[in-house]
Coordinates of C-alpha atoms and ligand atoms in Angstrom, one line a residue:
M1 CA 0.0 0.0 0.1
K2 CA 1.3 3.1 -0.6
T3 CA -0.5 6.6 1.0
S4 CA 1.4 9.8 -0.3
T5 CA -0.6 12.3 1.7
T6 CA -2.6 12.8 4.9
L7 CA -6.0 13.5 3.8
E8 CA -9.0 14.0 6.2
L9 CA -11.2 11.0 5.6
S10 CA -14.8 9.7 6.1
Q11 CA -15.2 6.1 9.1
F12 CA -15.5 4.8 5.6
A13 CA -12.3 5.6 3.9
E14 CA -10.6 5.1 7.3
D15 CA -11.2 1.5 7.6
V16 CA -11.8 0.8 3.7
L17 CA -7.7 2.4 4.5
N18 CA -6.3 0.1 7.5
G19 CA -9.0 -3.0 6.4
L20 CA -6.9 -3.2 2.5
S21 CA -3.6 -2.3 4.7
S22 CA -4.0 -5.5 7.1
T23 CA -2.8 -8.5 7.1
P24 CA -4.9 -10.9 5.6
K25 CA -6.6 -8.2 4.1
T26 CA -9.9 -7.3 4.7
L27 CA -13.0 -5.6 4.5
S28 CA -16.2 -5.0 7.1
S29 CA -19.6 -6.5 6.2
R30 CA -21.0 -3.4 8.1
Y31 CA -20.7 -1.5 4.7
F32 CA -22.3 -3.9 2.6
Y33 CA -25.4 -1.8 3.3
D34 CA -25.7 0.6 0.2
D35 CA -29.1 0.9 -1.5
E36 CA -27.8 -1.6 -3.8
G37 CA -26.3 -3.7 -1.0
T38 CA -29.6 -3.4 1.1
R39 CA -31.4 -4.8 -2.2
L40 CA -29.6 -7.0 -2.6
F41 CA -30.1 -8.7 0.6
Q42 CA -33.8 -8.8 -0.1
Q43 CA -32.5 -11.0 -3.2
I44 CA -30.8 -13.1 -0.6
M45 CA -33.8 -13.2 2.0
Q46 CA -35.7 -15.1 -0.7
L47 CA -33.0 -17.1 -1.6
P48 CA -34.3 -21.5 -1.2
E49 CA -31.0 -21.3 0.0
Y50 CA -31.5 -18.2 3.3
Y51 CA -33.2 -20.5 5.7
L52 CA -32.7 -18.2 8.2
T53 CA -35.4 -15.5 7.9
R54 CA -37.6 -18.2 6.6
A55 CA -37.3 -20.1 10.2
E56 CA -37.6 -17.0 11.7
L57 CA -40.8 -16.0 10.4
K58 CA -42.1 -19.5 11.3
I59 CA -41.3 -18.8 14.4
F60 CA -42.7 -16.1 14.6
A61 CA -45.7 -17.4 12.8
E62 CA -46.6 -20.3 15.0
Q63 CA -45.3 -19.8 18.1
K64 CA -46.8 -15.8 18.1
E65 CA -49.2 -16.2 21.2
A66 CA -46.4 -18.0 23.2
I67 CA -44.0 -15.0 21.7
G68 CA -47.0 -12.1 22.9
E69 CA -47.6 -13.8 26.2
A70 CA -43.8 -14.0 27.2
F71 CA -43.6 -10.3 26.2
T72 CA -46.7 -8.8 28.1
S73 CA -46.2 -11.5 31.2
G74 CA -46.0 -9.6 34.2
A75 CA -46.2 -6.0 32.8
D76 CA -49.1 -3.8 31.9
A77 CA -47.8 -2.0 28.4
I78 CA -45.1 -3.0 26.5
D79 CA -42.3 -0.9 24.1
L80 CA -41.0 -3.1 21.2
V81 CA -37.8 -1.3 20.6
E82 CA -36.9 -3.0 17.6
L83 CA -32.6 -3.2 16.4
G84 CA -32.0 -2.3 12.7
A85 CA -35.3 -3.5 11.7
G86 CA -34.9 -4.1 7.8
D87 CA -37.8 -4.7 6.0
G88 CA -40.0 -5.6 9.4
T89 CA -41.9 -8.4 8.0
K90 CA -41.4 -10.5 11.2
T91 CA -42.1 -8.0 13.7
A92 CA -45.6 -7.2 11.5
V93 CA -46.2 -10.4 12.8
L94 CA -46.5 -10.4 16.2
I95 CA -46.6 -6.5 16.3
D96 CA -50.9 -7.6 14.3
H97 CA -51.1 -10.2 16.7
L98 CA -50.1 -8.2 20.0
L99 CA -52.7 -5.0 18.6
K100 CA -55.3 -8.0 18.3
K101 CA -55.0 -8.9 22.0
S102 CA -55.3 -5.2 22.6
V103 CA -51.9 -5.2 24.4
D104 CA -50.8 -1.5 25.0
L105 CA -48.3 -1.4 22.4
T106 CA -46.1 1.5 21.1
Y107 CA -43.5 0.7 18.7
S108 CA -39.7 2.3 18.9
P109 CA -37.2 0.9 15.6
I110 CA -33.5 2.7 15.6
D111 CA -31.8 2.3 12.9
I112 CA -28.6 4.7 11.8
S113 CA -30.0 5.5 8.3
Q114 CA -33.4 8.0 8.7
E115 CA -34.3 6.5 4.8
A116 CA -35.1 3.2 5.9
N117 CA -36.6 4.4 9.1
D118 CA -38.9 6.8 7.1
V119 CA -39.9 3.2 4.6
L120 CA -40.3 1.4 7.4
S121 CA -42.8 4.0 9.5
Q122 CA -44.8 4.4 6.7
R123 CA -45.3 1.7 5.7
F124 CA -46.5 0.0 9.3
R125 CA -48.5 3.5 10.0
S126 CA -51.0 2.1 6.5
Q127 CA -50.9 -1.4 8.0
F128 CA -51.5 -0.4 11.4
P129 CA -52.9 3.1 11.8
D130 CA -53.3 2.1 15.6
L131 CA -50.7 1.6 16.6
R132 CA -48.1 4.2 18.4
I133 CA -44.8 5.0 16.0
N134 CA -41.8 6.7 17.7
P135 CA -38.8 6.0 15.4
H136 CA -35.3 7.2 16.1
T137 CA -32.3 7.7 14.2
G138 CA -28.9 6.5 15.5
D139 CA -26.8 5.2 17.2
Y140 CA -28.0 2.2 19.1
F141 CA -26.8 3.1 22.6
K142 CA -27.3 6.6 22.7
V143 CA -30.7 6.3 21.4
L144 CA -31.1 3.6 24.7
G145 CA -29.7 5.9 26.3
S146 CA -32.2 8.3 26.5
L147 CA -35.4 6.0 26.4
K148 CA -33.8 4.4 30.2
N149 CA -36.1 5.3 32.7
S150 CA -38.1 7.3 30.0
N151 CA -41.4 6.0 32.0
G152 CA -42.5 3.3 33.2
R153 CA -43.8 0.3 30.5
R154 CA -41.7 -2.1 29.9
K155 CA -38.9 -2.1 26.5
V156 CA -38.8 -5.6 24.3
L157 CA -35.7 -5.0 22.7
L158 CA -35.9 -6.7 19.5
F159 CA -32.1 -8.2 17.5
L160 CA -34.0 -10.0 15.2
G161 CA -32.5 -12.0 12.0
S162 CA -29.3 -13.8 13.5
N163 CA -27.8 -9.9 13.0
I164 CA -25.7 -10.4 15.9
G165 CA -24.2 -13.4 13.8
N166 CA -22.4 -10.6 12.2
F167 CA -20.0 -9.7 14.9
L168 CA -16.9 -11.1 16.7
Q169 CA -16.8 -13.0 19.9
E170 CA -15.5 -10.5 21.5
R171 CA -17.3 -7.5 20.5
A172 CA -20.6 -9.3 20.5
L173 CA -19.6 -10.1 24.4
D174 CA -19.1 -6.3 24.7
F175 CA -22.6 -5.9 22.9
F176 CA -24.6 -7.5 25.2
G177 CA -23.3 -6.0 28.3
Q178 CA -23.8 -2.6 27.2
L179 CA -27.4 -3.0 26.2
R180 CA -28.3 -5.1 29.5
S181 CA -26.5 -1.7 31.3
M182 CA -29.1 0.3 29.9
M183 CA -31.9 -2.2 30.1
N184 CA -34.3 -1.5 33.4
A185 CA -34.7 -5.1 35.8
E186 CA -38.3 -5.6 33.8
D187 CA -37.0 -5.1 30.7
R188 CA -36.3 -7.7 28.4
L189 CA -34.2 -8.8 25.1
F190 CA -35.2 -10.9 22.1
V191 CA -32.3 -12.1 20.3
G192 CA -32.7 -14.3 17.1
F193 CA -29.7 -16.6 16.7
D194 CA -29.0 -19.1 13.8
M195 CA -28.0 -22.4 15.7
Q196 CA -25.1 -25.1 13.9
K197 CA -26.8 -27.6 11.6
D198 CA -25.3 -29.5 9.0
P199 CA -22.0 -28.0 7.3
R200 CA -23.9 -28.1 3.7
V201 CA -26.8 -26.6 4.5
I202 CA -24.6 -23.5 5.5
V203 CA -22.5 -23.5 3.4
A204 CA -25.1 -23.7 0.8
A205 CA -27.1 -20.4 2.3
Y206 CA -23.6 -18.5 2.1
D207 CA -22.5 -19.7 -1.2
D208 CA -25.9 -19.4 -3.1
A209 CA -26.2 -21.3 -6.4
Q210 CA -27.5 -18.4 -8.7
G211 CA -24.7 -16.2 -7.4
V212 CA -26.6 -13.4 -4.8
T213 CA -24.4 -13.1 -2.2
A214 CA -21.5 -13.2 -4.4
E215 CA -23.3 -9.9 -6.1
F216 CA -23.9 -8.7 -2.4
N217 CA -20.1 -8.9 -1.4
L218 CA -18.8 -7.3 -4.9
N219 CA -21.2 -4.3 -4.5
L220 CA -18.7 -3.4 -1.4
L221 CA -15.9 -2.6 -3.9
R222 CA -18.1 -1.5 -6.2
R223 CA -19.5 0.9 -3.6
I224 CA -15.4 1.8 -2.8
N225 CA -15.5 2.8 -6.3
R226 CA -18.4 4.3 -6.6
E227 CA -17.8 6.9 -3.0
L228 CA -14.3 6.5 -2.6
G229 CA -13.0 6.7 -6.4
G230 CA -11.8 3.0 -6.6
D231 CA -10.8 0.9 -9.8
F232 CA -11.6 -2.5 -8.6
D233 CA -12.4 -4.7 -11.6
T234 CA -14.9 -6.9 -10.2
S235 CA -14.6 -9.8 -12.6
K236 CA -11.0 -10.3 -11.5
F237 CA -12.2 -10.8 -8.4
S238 CA -14.4 -14.2 -7.0
H239 CA -16.4 -15.3 -3.7
Y240 CA -15.3 -17.9 -1.5
A241 CA -17.5 -18.8 1.6
Q242 CA -16.8 -21.1 3.9
Y243 CA -18.2 -22.8 7.1
R244 CA -15.6 -23.9 9.8
P245 CA -17.8 -26.5 11.9
A246 CA -15.2 -26.5 15.1
E247 CA -15.6 -23.3 15.2
C248 CA -18.7 -22.8 13.8
A249 CA -18.3 -20.3 11.8
A250 CA -19.2 -18.8 8.1
R251 CA -16.6 -16.1 6.2
S252 CA -16.6 -15.4 3.5
F253 CA -13.6 -13.6 1.0
L254 CA -13.3 -12.6 -2.1
I255 CA -10.5 -13.6 -3.7
S256 CA -7.9 -12.1 -6.1
R257 CA -7.6 -14.3 -9.4
E258 CA -5.2 -12.7 -10.4
K259 CA -1.9 -10.3 -9.3
Q260 CA -2.7 -7.0 -9.6
T261 CA -3.0 -3.5 -8.5
V262 CA -6.3 -0.9 -7.5
S263 CA -6.0 2.7 -7.2
I264 CA -8.5 4.4 -4.3
N265 CA -8.2 8.1 -5.5
A266 CA -9.8 9.6 -1.7
L267 CA -6.9 7.6 -0.1
N268 CA -4.9 8.6 -2.6
S269 CA -3.3 4.8 -2.2
T270 CA -2.6 1.9 -4.5
F271 CA -2.9 -1.3 -3.7
D272 CA -0.9 -4.6 -4.3
F273 CA -3.3 -8.5 -4.7
E274 CA -1.4 -11.3 -5.1
Q275 CA -2.6 -13.9 -7.2
W276 CA -5.2 -16.3 -5.0
E277 CA -4.4 -13.1 -2.3
A278 CA -8.3 -12.8 -0.2
I279 CA -10.1 -10.3 1.7
F280 CA -11.4 -10.9 4.3
M281 CA -15.3 -9.6 3.8
E282 CA -17.7 -11.6 6.7
I283 CA -18.2 -13.8 9.7
S284 CA -21.7 -15.2 10.0
Q285 CA -21.9 -16.7 13.9
K286 CA -23.4 -20.0 14.1
Y287 CA -24.2 -21.0 18.1
T288 CA -24.7 -24.1 20.0
H289 CA -26.8 -23.5 23.1
P290 CA -23.6 -23.8 25.6
M291 CA -22.9 -21.1 23.8
I292 CA -26.1 -18.7 24.0
E293 CA -26.3 -19.7 27.5
E294 CA -22.7 -18.5 27.7
F295 CA -23.2 -14.9 26.1
A296 CA -26.1 -14.7 28.5
E297 CA -24.4 -15.5 32.0
K298 CA -21.3 -13.5 30.5
S299 CA -23.1 -10.2 29.9
G300 CA -25.8 -10.0 33.1
F301 CA -28.6 -12.3 31.8
E302 CA -30.7 -15.4 32.8
I303 CA -32.8 -16.9 30.0
E304 CA -36.7 -16.4 30.5
K305 CA -38.4 -18.3 27.3
E306 CA -36.6 -20.1 24.0
F307 CA -39.0 -21.0 21.2
F308 CA -37.0 -23.0 18.2
D309 CA -38.5 -23.6 14.9
A310 CA -39.3 -27.9 14.1
E311 CA -35.4 -28.4 12.6
N312 CA -34.0 -26.9 15.6
F313 CA -32.4 -24.2 12.8
Y314 CA -32.7 -21.6 14.6
L315 CA -34.0 -19.6 18.0
D316 CA -35.6 -17.0 19.4
S317 CA -34.4 -16.2 22.7
L318 CA -36.1 -13.8 25.1
W319 CA -33.6 -13.3 28.6
R320 CA -34.3 -11.0 31.5
P321 CA -31.4 -8.9 33.3
S322 CA -30.0 -11.1 36.1
Q323 CA -31.5 -9.7 39.8
N324 CA -27.3 -10.1 41.0
R325 CA -26.2 -7.7 38.4
E326 CA -28.4 -5.0 39.5
R327 CA -27.1 -1.3 38.2
Ligands
AVI1 C1 -27.1 -10.0 8.7 N1 -26.6 -11.1 8.4 C2 -27.1 -11.6 9.7 C3 -26.5 -12.1 7.1 C4 -25.9 -12.9 7.2 O1 -27.0 -14.1 7.7 O2 -24.5 -13.0 8.4 C5 -25.7 -11.5 6.0 C6 -25.7 -11.9 4.9 N2 -24.3 -12.6 4.1 C7 -24.9 -13.4 3.2 N3 -25.9 -13.9 3.7 C8 -26.8 -13.2 4.2

Protein backbone atom coordinates (compact mmCIF):
# COMPACT_ATOMS: atom_id res chain seq x y z
CA MET A 1 0.00 0.00 0.00
CA LYS A 2 1.28 3.48 -0.85
CA THR A 3 -0.24 6.65 0.62
CA SER A 4 1.24 10.00 -0.28
CA THR A 5 -0.63 12.64 1.75
CA THR A 6 -2.53 12.89 5.01
CA LEU A 7 -6.24 13.28 4.31
CA GLU A 8 -9.37 14.08 6.28
CA LEU A 9 -11.20 10.77 5.80
CA SER A 10 -14.76 9.62 6.41
CA GLN A 11 -15.20 6.62 8.73
CA PHE A 12 -15.87 4.45 5.65
CA ALA A 13 -12.69 5.66 3.93
CA GLU A 14 -10.65 5.19 7.09
CA ASP A 15 -11.94 1.65 7.61
CA VAL A 16 -11.25 0.74 3.97
CA LEU A 17 -7.73 2.16 4.26
CA ASN A 18 -7.03 0.23 7.47
CA GLY A 19 -8.66 -2.96 6.21
CA LEU A 20 -6.82 -3.07 2.88
CA SER A 21 -3.54 -2.22 4.63
CA SER A 22 -3.89 -5.17 7.05
CA THR A 23 -2.59 -8.69 6.64
CA PRO A 24 -4.74 -10.50 5.72
CA LYS A 25 -6.71 -7.79 3.91
CA THR A 26 -10.18 -7.25 5.25
CA LEU A 27 -13.29 -5.13 4.56
CA SER A 28 -16.10 -4.73 7.06
CA SER A 29 -19.47 -6.30 6.23
CA ARG A 30 -21.00 -3.33 8.07
CA TYR A 31 -20.54 -1.46 4.76
CA PHE A 32 -22.49 -3.99 2.65
CA TYR A 33 -25.73 -2.09 3.10
CA ASP A 34 -25.80 0.87 0.72
CA ASP A 35 -28.96 1.06 -1.47
CA GLU A 36 -27.72 -1.65 -3.84
CA GLY A 37 -26.49 -3.84 -0.97
CA THR A 38 -29.84 -3.51 0.81
CA ARG A 39 -31.61 -4.54 -2.40
CA LEU A 40 -29.30 -7.56 -2.79
CA PHE A 41 -29.87 -8.57 0.84
CA GLN A 42 -33.64 -8.49 0.23
CA GLN A 43 -32.99 -10.89 -2.66
CA ILE A 44 -30.81 -13.13 -0.46
CA MET A 45 -33.63 -13.45 2.06
CA GLN A 46 -35.81 -14.94 -0.72
CA LEU A 47 -33.22 -17.49 -1.88
CA PRO A 48 -34.04 -21.19 -1.48
CA GLU A 49 -30.66 -21.78 0.23
CA TYR A 50 -31.01 -18.90 2.73
CA TYR A 51 -33.06 -20.66 5.41
CA LEU A 52 -32.52 -18.09 8.21
CA THR A 53 -35.30 -15.62 7.39
CA ARG A 54 -37.87 -18.34 6.70
CA ALA A 55 -37.00 -20.18 9.91
CA GLU A 56 -37.40 -17.05 12.04
CA LEU A 57 -40.59 -16.00 10.28
CA LYS A 58 -42.00 -19.48 10.92
CA ILE A 59 -41.18 -19.21 14.63
CA PHE A 60 -43.00 -15.88 14.77
CA ALA A 61 -46.00 -17.10 12.76
CA GLU A 62 -46.43 -20.41 14.60
CA GLN A 63 -45.55 -19.31 18.14
CA LYS A 64 -46.82 -15.72 18.23
CA GLU A 65 -49.29 -16.61 20.99
CA ALA A 66 -46.54 -17.91 23.31
CA ILE A 67 -44.11 -15.13 22.30
CA GLY A 68 -46.78 -12.49 22.96
CA GLU A 69 -47.51 -14.01 26.38
CA ALA A 70 -43.83 -14.06 27.30
CA PHE A 71 -43.43 -10.40 26.25
CA THR A 72 -46.42 -9.21 28.23
CA SER A 73 -46.29 -11.49 31.28
CA GLY A 74 -46.07 -9.26 34.37
CA ALA A 75 -46.35 -6.03 32.34
CA ASP A 76 -49.36 -3.79 31.68
CA ALA A 77 -47.86 -2.11 28.66
CA ILE A 78 -44.89 -2.77 26.41
CA ASP A 79 -42.65 -0.72 24.17
CA LEU A 80 -41.19 -2.84 21.39
CA VAL A 81 -37.79 -1.38 20.51
CA GLU A 82 -36.23 -2.89 17.41
CA LEU A 83 -32.51 -2.56 16.68
CA GLY A 84 -32.01 -2.51 12.88
CA ALA A 85 -35.47 -3.52 11.75
CA GLY A 86 -34.92 -4.11 8.02
CA ASP A 87 -38.25 -4.39 6.24
CA GLY A 88 -40.05 -5.37 9.46
CA THR A 89 -41.82 -8.43 7.98
CA LYS A 90 -41.24 -10.62 11.05
CA THR A 91 -42.02 -7.89 13.54
CA ALA A 92 -45.28 -7.15 11.71
CA VAL A 93 -46.50 -10.66 12.57
CA LEU A 94 -46.01 -9.98 16.28
CA ILE A 95 -47.41 -6.46 16.20
CA ASP A 96 -50.52 -7.68 14.40
CA HIS A 97 -51.01 -10.37 17.05
CA LEU A 98 -50.41 -8.03 20.02
CA LEU A 99 -52.78 -5.38 18.65
CA LYS A 100 -55.48 -8.02 18.13
CA LYS A 101 -54.98 -8.94 21.81
CA SER A 102 -55.49 -5.25 22.68
CA VAL A 103 -52.04 -5.02 24.29
CA ASP A 104 -51.05 -1.45 25.17
CA LEU A 105 -48.17 -1.23 22.70
CA THR A 106 -45.73 1.19 21.10
CA TYR A 107 -43.13 0.40 18.43
CA SER A 108 -39.75 2.14 18.18
CA PRO A 109 -37.45 1.10 15.35
CA ILE A 110 -33.87 2.31 15.82
CA ASP A 111 -31.71 2.57 12.72
CA ILE A 112 -28.66 4.54 11.72
CA SER A 113 -30.39 5.25 8.39
CA GLN A 114 -33.10 7.92 8.38
CA GLU A 115 -34.36 6.54 5.08
CA ALA A 116 -34.75 2.99 6.43
CA ASN A 117 -36.73 4.38 9.38
CA ASP A 118 -38.95 6.51 7.12
CA VAL A 119 -39.78 3.62 4.79
CA LEU A 120 -40.57 1.25 7.66
CA SER A 121 -42.62 3.79 9.64
CA GLN A 122 -44.63 4.67 6.54
CA ARG A 123 -45.32 1.01 5.90
CA PHE A 124 -46.34 0.27 9.48
CA ARG A 125 -48.51 3.42 9.68
CA SER A 126 -50.62 2.23 6.78
CA GLN A 127 -50.59 -1.42 7.92
CA PHE A 128 -51.39 -0.62 11.59
CA PRO A 129 -53.22 2.73 11.80
CA ASP A 130 -53.72 2.29 15.58
CA LEU A 131 -50.07 1.59 16.39
CA ARG A 132 -48.04 4.30 18.12
CA ILE A 133 -44.70 4.45 16.27
CA ASN A 134 -41.68 6.38 17.59
CA PRO A 135 -38.78 5.89 15.16
CA HIS A 136 -35.30 6.92 16.32
CA THR A 137 -32.44 7.58 13.93
CA GLY A 138 -28.95 7.15 15.30
CA ASP A 139 -26.55 4.94 17.17
CA TYR A 140 -28.31 2.12 19.10
CA PHE A 141 -26.66 2.90 22.41
CA LYS A 142 -27.13 6.67 22.26
CA VAL A 143 -30.83 6.17 21.57
CA LEU A 144 -31.23 3.46 24.23
CA GLY A 145 -29.46 5.67 26.75
CA SER A 146 -32.01 8.39 26.07
CA LEU A 147 -34.88 5.89 26.49
CA LYS A 148 -33.70 4.43 29.80
CA ASN A 149 -36.12 5.25 32.62
CA SER A 150 -38.19 7.37 30.24
CA ASN A 151 -41.52 5.86 31.39
CA GLY A 152 -42.61 2.97 33.60
CA ARG A 153 -43.40 0.65 30.66
CA ARG A 154 -41.55 -2.57 29.85
CA LYS A 155 -39.17 -2.26 26.93
CA VAL A 156 -38.72 -5.39 24.85
CA LEU A 157 -35.57 -4.98 22.75
CA LEU A 158 -35.62 -6.95 19.49
CA PHE A 159 -32.35 -7.92 17.81
CA LEU A 160 -33.45 -10.35 15.12
CA GLY A 161 -32.16 -12.01 11.95
CA SER A 162 -29.04 -13.47 13.63
CA ASN A 163 -27.52 -10.02 13.11
CA ILE A 164 -25.42 -10.77 16.20
CA GLY A 165 -23.65 -13.42 14.07
CA ASN A 166 -21.92 -10.69 12.06
CA PHE A 167 -20.04 -9.58 15.20
CA LEU A 168 -16.83 -11.27 16.29
CA GLN A 169 -17.40 -13.10 19.61
CA GLU A 170 -15.76 -10.51 21.82
CA ARG A 171 -17.70 -7.68 20.24
CA ALA A 172 -20.94 -9.65 20.58
CA LEU A 173 -20.33 -10.10 24.31
CA ASP A 174 -19.52 -6.43 24.70
CA PHE A 175 -22.67 -5.53 22.72
CA PHE A 176 -24.91 -7.60 25.01
CA GLY A 177 -23.19 -6.13 28.08
CA GLN A 178 -23.84 -2.60 26.81
CA LEU A 179 -27.48 -3.41 26.11
CA ARG A 180 -27.75 -4.82 29.63
CA SER A 181 -26.45 -1.58 31.12
CA MET A 182 -29.23 0.34 29.35
CA MET A 183 -32.04 -1.90 30.53
CA ASN A 184 -34.26 -1.72 33.60
CA ALA A 185 -35.06 -4.85 35.65
CA GLU A 186 -38.47 -5.36 33.99
CA ASP A 187 -37.17 -4.96 30.41
CA ARG A 188 -36.48 -7.91 28.11
CA LEU A 189 -34.13 -8.69 25.21
CA PHE A 190 -35.28 -10.94 22.35
CA VAL A 191 -32.39 -12.18 20.19
CA GLY A 192 -32.37 -14.31 17.02
CA PHE A 193 -29.58 -16.91 16.80
CA ASP A 194 -28.79 -19.14 13.83
CA MET A 195 -27.91 -22.56 15.28
CA GLN A 196 -25.15 -24.99 14.32
CA LYS A 197 -26.41 -27.57 11.81
CA ASP A 198 -25.26 -29.68 8.83
CA PRO A 199 -22.25 -27.73 7.50
CA ARG A 200 -23.45 -28.29 3.93
CA VAL A 201 -26.70 -26.48 4.64
CA ILE A 202 -24.76 -23.53 6.07
CA VAL A 203 -22.22 -23.28 3.24
CA ALA A 204 -25.03 -23.36 0.66
CA ALA A 205 -26.75 -20.42 2.42
CA TYR A 206 -23.61 -18.32 1.86
CA ASP A 207 -22.75 -19.67 -1.60
CA ASP A 208 -26.08 -19.73 -3.44
CA ALA A 209 -26.43 -21.19 -6.92
CA GLN A 210 -27.67 -17.92 -8.46
CA GLY A 211 -24.62 -16.03 -7.20
CA VAL A 212 -26.61 -13.34 -5.35
CA THR A 213 -24.38 -13.63 -2.25
CA ALA A 214 -21.33 -13.26 -4.51
CA GLU A 215 -22.82 -10.03 -5.92
CA PHE A 216 -23.64 -8.88 -2.37
CA ASN A 217 -19.93 -9.18 -1.49
CA LEU A 218 -18.67 -7.73 -4.80
CA ASN A 219 -21.01 -4.78 -4.33
CA LEU A 220 -18.73 -3.53 -1.56
CA LEU A 221 -15.89 -3.24 -4.11
CA ARG A 222 -18.30 -1.36 -6.41
CA ARG A 223 -19.30 0.86 -3.50
CA ILE A 224 -15.63 1.70 -2.97
CA ASN A 225 -15.41 2.54 -6.70
CA ARG A 226 -18.54 4.73 -6.50
CA GLU A 227 -17.90 6.52 -3.23
CA LEU A 228 -14.13 6.58 -2.91
CA GLY A 229 -13.04 6.66 -6.56
CA GLY A 230 -11.63 3.12 -6.59
CA ASP A 231 -10.83 1.19 -9.75
CA PHE A 232 -11.64 -2.36 -8.64
CA ASP A 233 -12.40 -4.60 -11.64
CA THR A 234 -14.87 -6.99 -10.00
CA SER A 235 -14.39 -9.59 -12.76
CA LYS A 236 -10.91 -10.12 -11.29
CA PHE A 237 -12.30 -11.19 -7.90
CA SER A 238 -14.38 -14.20 -6.97
CA HIS A 239 -16.46 -14.90 -3.93
CA TYR A 240 -15.52 -17.84 -1.69
CA ALA A 241 -17.55 -19.01 1.31
CA GLN A 242 -16.46 -21.58 3.89
CA TYR A 243 -17.83 -23.00 7.13
CA ARG A 244 -15.63 -24.23 9.95
CA PRO A 245 -17.76 -26.57 12.04
CA ALA A 246 -15.39 -26.67 15.04
CA GLU A 247 -15.70 -22.87 15.36
CA CYS A 248 -19.34 -22.75 14.20
CA ALA A 249 -18.26 -19.91 11.89
CA ALA A 250 -19.16 -19.20 8.27
CA ARG A 251 -16.76 -16.79 6.59
CA SER A 252 -16.86 -15.03 3.22
CA PHE A 253 -13.86 -13.90 1.22
CA LEU A 254 -13.21 -12.18 -2.10
CA ILE A 255 -10.24 -13.78 -3.86
CA SER A 256 -8.01 -11.87 -6.27
CA ARG A 257 -7.88 -14.06 -9.37
CA GLU A 258 -4.64 -12.44 -10.56
CA LYS A 259 -1.75 -10.30 -9.39
CA GLN A 260 -3.05 -6.75 -9.64
CA THR A 261 -2.87 -3.23 -8.24
CA VAL A 262 -5.99 -1.28 -7.30
CA SER A 263 -5.99 2.44 -6.74
CA ILE A 264 -8.44 4.38 -4.58
CA ASN A 265 -8.42 8.14 -5.25
CA ALA A 266 -10.05 9.29 -2.02
CA LEU A 267 -7.35 7.44 -0.09
CA ASN A 268 -4.60 8.66 -2.40
CA SER A 269 -3.41 5.07 -2.26
CA THR A 270 -2.77 1.95 -4.27
CA PHE A 271 -3.08 -1.60 -3.00
CA ASP A 272 -1.19 -4.61 -4.41
CA PHE A 273 -2.87 -8.02 -4.57
CA GLU A 274 -1.03 -11.28 -5.15
CA GLN A 275 -2.73 -13.91 -7.29
CA TRP A 276 -5.22 -15.82 -5.05
CA GLU A 277 -4.85 -13.34 -2.20
CA ALA A 278 -7.99 -13.13 -0.06
CA ILE A 279 -9.96 -10.20 1.37
CA PHE A 280 -11.85 -11.36 4.47
CA MET A 281 -15.36 -9.89 4.13
CA GLU A 282 -17.77 -11.31 6.68
CA ILE A 283 -18.25 -13.69 9.58
CA SER A 284 -21.67 -15.27 10.13
CA GLN A 285 -21.34 -17.00 13.48
CA LYS A 286 -23.56 -20.00 14.24
CA TYR A 287 -24.31 -21.09 17.79
CA THR A 288 -24.62 -24.09 20.07
CA HIS A 289 -26.90 -23.88 23.06
CA PRO A 290 -23.97 -23.76 25.54
CA MET A 291 -22.52 -20.79 23.58
CA ILE A 292 -25.80 -18.91 24.00
CA GLU A 293 -26.04 -19.75 27.71
CA GLU A 294 -22.50 -18.48 28.17
CA PHE A 295 -23.26 -15.23 26.32
CA ALA A 296 -26.33 -14.59 28.46
CA GLU A 297 -24.56 -15.36 31.70
CA LYS A 298 -21.40 -13.40 30.96
CA SER A 299 -23.32 -10.30 29.88
CA GLY A 300 -25.65 -10.23 32.91
CA PHE A 301 -28.80 -11.97 31.65
CA GLU A 302 -30.88 -15.03 32.45
CA ILE A 303 -32.65 -16.93 29.71
CA GLU A 304 -36.39 -16.60 30.31
CA LYS A 305 -37.88 -18.49 27.39
CA GLU A 306 -36.74 -20.03 24.11
CA PHE A 307 -38.51 -20.46 20.80
CA PHE A 308 -37.02 -22.95 18.32
CA ASP A 309 -38.30 -23.86 14.86
CA ALA A 310 -39.28 -27.51 14.24
CA GLU A 311 -35.87 -28.39 12.76
CA ASN A 312 -33.87 -26.63 15.51
CA PHE A 313 -32.27 -24.55 12.76
CA TYR A 314 -32.92 -21.29 14.54
CA LEU A 315 -33.61 -19.92 18.02
CA ASP A 316 -35.30 -16.76 19.26
CA SER A 317 -34.23 -16.40 22.87
CA LEU A 318 -35.90 -14.12 25.43
CA TRP A 319 -33.56 -12.78 28.11
CA ARG A 320 -34.17 -10.85 31.31
CA PRO A 321 -31.56 -8.92 33.28
CA SER A 322 -30.19 -11.13 36.08
CA GLN A 323 -31.16 -9.82 39.47
CA ASN A 324 -27.75 -10.30 41.07
CA ARG A 325 -26.22 -7.88 38.54
CA GLU A 326 -28.67 -5.00 39.14
CA ARG A 327 -27.03 -1.65 38.46
C1 LIG B 1 -27.49 -9.81 8.16
N1 LIG B 1 -26.76 -11.07 8.40
C2 LIG B 1 -27.32 -11.77 9.57
C3 LIG B 1 -26.63 -11.93 7.21
C4 LIG B 1 -25.93 -13.25 7.59
O1 LIG B 1 -26.55 -14.29 7.40
O2 LIG B 1 -24.82 -13.22 8.10
C5 LIG B 1 -25.87 -11.23 6.11
C6 LIG B 1 -25.59 -12.13 4.95
N2 LIG B 1 -24.42 -12.34 4.40
C7 LIG B 1 -24.51 -13.17 3.39
N3 LIG B 1 -25.76 -13.56 3.29
C8 LIG B 1 -26.46 -12.90 4.25
